Coordinates of C-alpha atoms in Angstrom, one line a residue:
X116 CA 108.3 53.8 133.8
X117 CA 109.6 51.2 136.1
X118 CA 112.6 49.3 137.3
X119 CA 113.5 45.8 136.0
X120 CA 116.4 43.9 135.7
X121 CA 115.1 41.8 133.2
X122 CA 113.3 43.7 130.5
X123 CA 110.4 42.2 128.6
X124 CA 108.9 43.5 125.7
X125 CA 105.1 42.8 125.6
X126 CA 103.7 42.4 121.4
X127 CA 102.4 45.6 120.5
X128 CA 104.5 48.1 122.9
X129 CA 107.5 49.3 123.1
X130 CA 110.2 49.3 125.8
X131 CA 113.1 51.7 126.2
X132 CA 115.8 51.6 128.5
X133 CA 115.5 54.7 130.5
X134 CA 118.8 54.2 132.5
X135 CA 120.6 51.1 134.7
X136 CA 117.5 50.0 136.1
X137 CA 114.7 51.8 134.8
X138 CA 112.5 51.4 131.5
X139 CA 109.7 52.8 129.8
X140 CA 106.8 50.7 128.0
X141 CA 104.3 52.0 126.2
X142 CA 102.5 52.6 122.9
X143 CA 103.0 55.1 120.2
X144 CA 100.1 56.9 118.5
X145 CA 101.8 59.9 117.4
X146 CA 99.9 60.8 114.6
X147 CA 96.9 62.4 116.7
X148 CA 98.2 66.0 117.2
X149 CA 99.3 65.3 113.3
X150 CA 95.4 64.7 113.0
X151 CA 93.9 67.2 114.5
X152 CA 95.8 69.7 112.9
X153 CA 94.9 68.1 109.1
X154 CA 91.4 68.6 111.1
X155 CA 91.4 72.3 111.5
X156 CA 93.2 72.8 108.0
X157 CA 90.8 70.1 105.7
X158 CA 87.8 71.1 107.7
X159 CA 87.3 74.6 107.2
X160 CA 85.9 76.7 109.0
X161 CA 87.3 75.0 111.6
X162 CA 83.9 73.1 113.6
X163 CA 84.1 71.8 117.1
X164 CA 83.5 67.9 118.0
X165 CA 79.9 67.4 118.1
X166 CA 78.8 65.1 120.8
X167 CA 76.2 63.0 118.9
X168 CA 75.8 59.5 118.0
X169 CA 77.0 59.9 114.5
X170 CA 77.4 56.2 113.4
X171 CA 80.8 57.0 111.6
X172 CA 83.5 54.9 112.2
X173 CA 87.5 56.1 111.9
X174 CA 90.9 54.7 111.6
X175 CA 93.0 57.7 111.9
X176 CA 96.3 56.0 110.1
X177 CA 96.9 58.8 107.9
X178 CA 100.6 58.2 108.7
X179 CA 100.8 55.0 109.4
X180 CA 100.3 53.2 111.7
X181 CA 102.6 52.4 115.2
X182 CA 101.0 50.6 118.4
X183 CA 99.9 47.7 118.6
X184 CA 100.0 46.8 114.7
X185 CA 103.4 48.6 113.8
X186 CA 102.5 48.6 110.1
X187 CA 103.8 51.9 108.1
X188 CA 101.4 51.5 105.0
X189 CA 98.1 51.5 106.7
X190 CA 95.7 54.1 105.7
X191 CA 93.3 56.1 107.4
X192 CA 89.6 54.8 106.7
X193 CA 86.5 56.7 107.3
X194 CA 82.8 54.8 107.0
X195 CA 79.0 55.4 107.9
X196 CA 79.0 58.7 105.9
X197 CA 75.5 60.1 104.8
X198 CA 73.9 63.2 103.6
X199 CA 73.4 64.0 107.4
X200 CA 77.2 63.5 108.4
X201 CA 78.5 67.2 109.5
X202 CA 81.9 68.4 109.4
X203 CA 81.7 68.2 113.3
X204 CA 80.8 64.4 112.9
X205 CA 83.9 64.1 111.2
X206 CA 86.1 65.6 113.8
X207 CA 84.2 63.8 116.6
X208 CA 85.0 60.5 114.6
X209 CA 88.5 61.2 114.1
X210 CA 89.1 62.2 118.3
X211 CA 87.0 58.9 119.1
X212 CA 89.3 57.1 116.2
X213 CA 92.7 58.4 118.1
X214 CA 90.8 57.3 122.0
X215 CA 90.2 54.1 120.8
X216 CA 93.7 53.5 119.3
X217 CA 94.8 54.7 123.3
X218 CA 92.2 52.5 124.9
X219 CA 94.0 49.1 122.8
X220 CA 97.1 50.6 124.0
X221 CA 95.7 50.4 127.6
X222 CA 94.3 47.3 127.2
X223 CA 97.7 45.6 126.6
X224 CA 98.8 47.5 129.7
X225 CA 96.2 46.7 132.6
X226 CA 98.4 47.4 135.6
X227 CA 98.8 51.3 134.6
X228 CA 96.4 53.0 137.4
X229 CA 96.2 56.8 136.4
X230 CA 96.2 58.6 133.0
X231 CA 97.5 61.7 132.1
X232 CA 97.3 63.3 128.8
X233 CA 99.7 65.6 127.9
X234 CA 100.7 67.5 124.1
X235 CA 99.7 71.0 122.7
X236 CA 96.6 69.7 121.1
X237 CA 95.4 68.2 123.8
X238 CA 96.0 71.0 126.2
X239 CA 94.3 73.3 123.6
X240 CA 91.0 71.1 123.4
X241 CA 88.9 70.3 126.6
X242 CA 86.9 68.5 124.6
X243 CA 89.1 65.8 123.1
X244 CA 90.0 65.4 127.0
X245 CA 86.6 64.5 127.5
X246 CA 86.6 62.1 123.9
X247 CA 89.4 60.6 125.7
X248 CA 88.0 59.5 129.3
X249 CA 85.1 58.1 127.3
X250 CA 86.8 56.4 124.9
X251 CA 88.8 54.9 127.5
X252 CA 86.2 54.6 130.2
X253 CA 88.3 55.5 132.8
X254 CA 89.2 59.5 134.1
X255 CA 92.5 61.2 132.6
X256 CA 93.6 64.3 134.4
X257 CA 95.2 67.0 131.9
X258 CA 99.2 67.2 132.7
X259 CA 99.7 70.6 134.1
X260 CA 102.8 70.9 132.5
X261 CA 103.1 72.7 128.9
X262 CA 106.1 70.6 127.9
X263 CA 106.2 67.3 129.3
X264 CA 108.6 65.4 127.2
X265 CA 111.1 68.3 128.1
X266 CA 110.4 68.0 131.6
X267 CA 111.1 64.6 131.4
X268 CA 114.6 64.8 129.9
X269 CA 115.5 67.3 132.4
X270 CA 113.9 64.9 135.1
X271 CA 116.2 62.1 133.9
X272 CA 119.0 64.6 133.8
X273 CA 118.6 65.8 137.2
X274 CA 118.1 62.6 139.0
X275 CA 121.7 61.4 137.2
X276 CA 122.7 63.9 139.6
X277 CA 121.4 63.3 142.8
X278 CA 118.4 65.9 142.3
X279 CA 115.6 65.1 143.7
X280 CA 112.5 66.5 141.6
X281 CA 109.4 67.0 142.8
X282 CA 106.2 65.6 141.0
X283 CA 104.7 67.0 138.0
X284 CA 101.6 69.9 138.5
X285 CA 98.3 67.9 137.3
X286 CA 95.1 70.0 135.8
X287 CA 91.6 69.0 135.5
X288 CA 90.4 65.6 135.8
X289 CA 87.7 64.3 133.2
X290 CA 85.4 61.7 134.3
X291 CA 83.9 58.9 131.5
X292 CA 80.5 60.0 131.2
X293 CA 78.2 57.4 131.8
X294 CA 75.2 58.6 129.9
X295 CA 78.0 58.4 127.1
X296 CA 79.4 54.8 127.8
X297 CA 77.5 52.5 125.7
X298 CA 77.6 54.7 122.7
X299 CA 81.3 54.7 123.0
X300 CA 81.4 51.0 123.3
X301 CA 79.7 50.2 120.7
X302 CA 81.7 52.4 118.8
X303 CA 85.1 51.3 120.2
X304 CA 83.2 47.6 118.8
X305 CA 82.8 48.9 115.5
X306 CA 86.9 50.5 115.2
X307 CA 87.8 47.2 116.0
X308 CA 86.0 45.0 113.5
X309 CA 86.9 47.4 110.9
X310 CA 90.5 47.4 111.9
X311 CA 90.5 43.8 111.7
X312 CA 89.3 43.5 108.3

């Protein structure tokens, strides 16, 4: 969110006009609470992420997919199964699928300093927290706030009329884990070559 009086779209985002001088860039990845709820149903009994170097590699497009790429008929792609691949491999993949997806949304946005994660299956799930800071090597603190896209049309609504609102409550922070880094880089390497095929 920030003010402009000459909005720019940059390729892959998108940019809304918030009001008279504000706008809000970003990138979409909807489809991840979508995800982790065809987790818990197609993955029964429902098994946590493991946090093991699993060699699987995902494209969670099961929808579609919006940022950067904006194409509506890709598909989801899983590869690197074997007879050792778990059920909790497959979730892990899938959470490290949807960080990476965030972390080529970051890229194309390198001035954003802090991030915070918000939605009901993050707040839910520590542990995806955690799948995110390391997919995106960087720390995101979990919004304290249960509904955040609510708050932020009453925020925009309250402003309108002179209201000043104070800032949003913040959880816990989740640090990148360094013994963790070059696994997740090379699998952030290997999301990208297969997206690009």
């Amino acid at each position: 969110l920030y003010e402009t009086e000459r909005p720019q779209p940059r390729p892959g985002l998108f940019l809304y006009r918030l009001d008279g001088r504000r706008v809000v860039e970003g990138g979409a990845v909807s489809d991840g609470g979508n995800l982790y709820r065809w987790l818990q149903e197609t993955l029964a009994p429902s098994p946590k992420a493991g946090d093991r170097d699993h060699g699987l590699t995902f494209l969670p497009f099961l929808g579609g997919e919006r940022s950067p790429g904006w194409d509506p008929d890709e598909t989801g792609t899983i590869t690197g199964l074997t007879f050792a691949t778990t059920a909790g491999d497959i979730r892990q993949a899938a959470l490290e699928g949807v960080g990476f997806r965030f972390a080529a949304i970051a890229a194309l946005m390198p001035e954003i300093e802090e991030v915070v994660a918000s939605g009901g299956a993050l707040m839910k799930d520590a542990s995806w927290v955690q799948i995110l800071a390391d997919a995106l090597a960087r720390p995101v603190t979990l919004s304290g706030v249960a509904e955040a896209s609510l708050r932020g049309a009453a925020v925009a609504a309250l402003e309108r009329r002179g209201y000043e609102v104070p800032a949003a409550p913040l959880g816990e922070v989740f640090h990148p884990r360094e013994e963790r880094a070059e696994a997740y880089r090379s699998a952030r390497e290997r999301q990208q070559r297969l997206y690009e095929e």
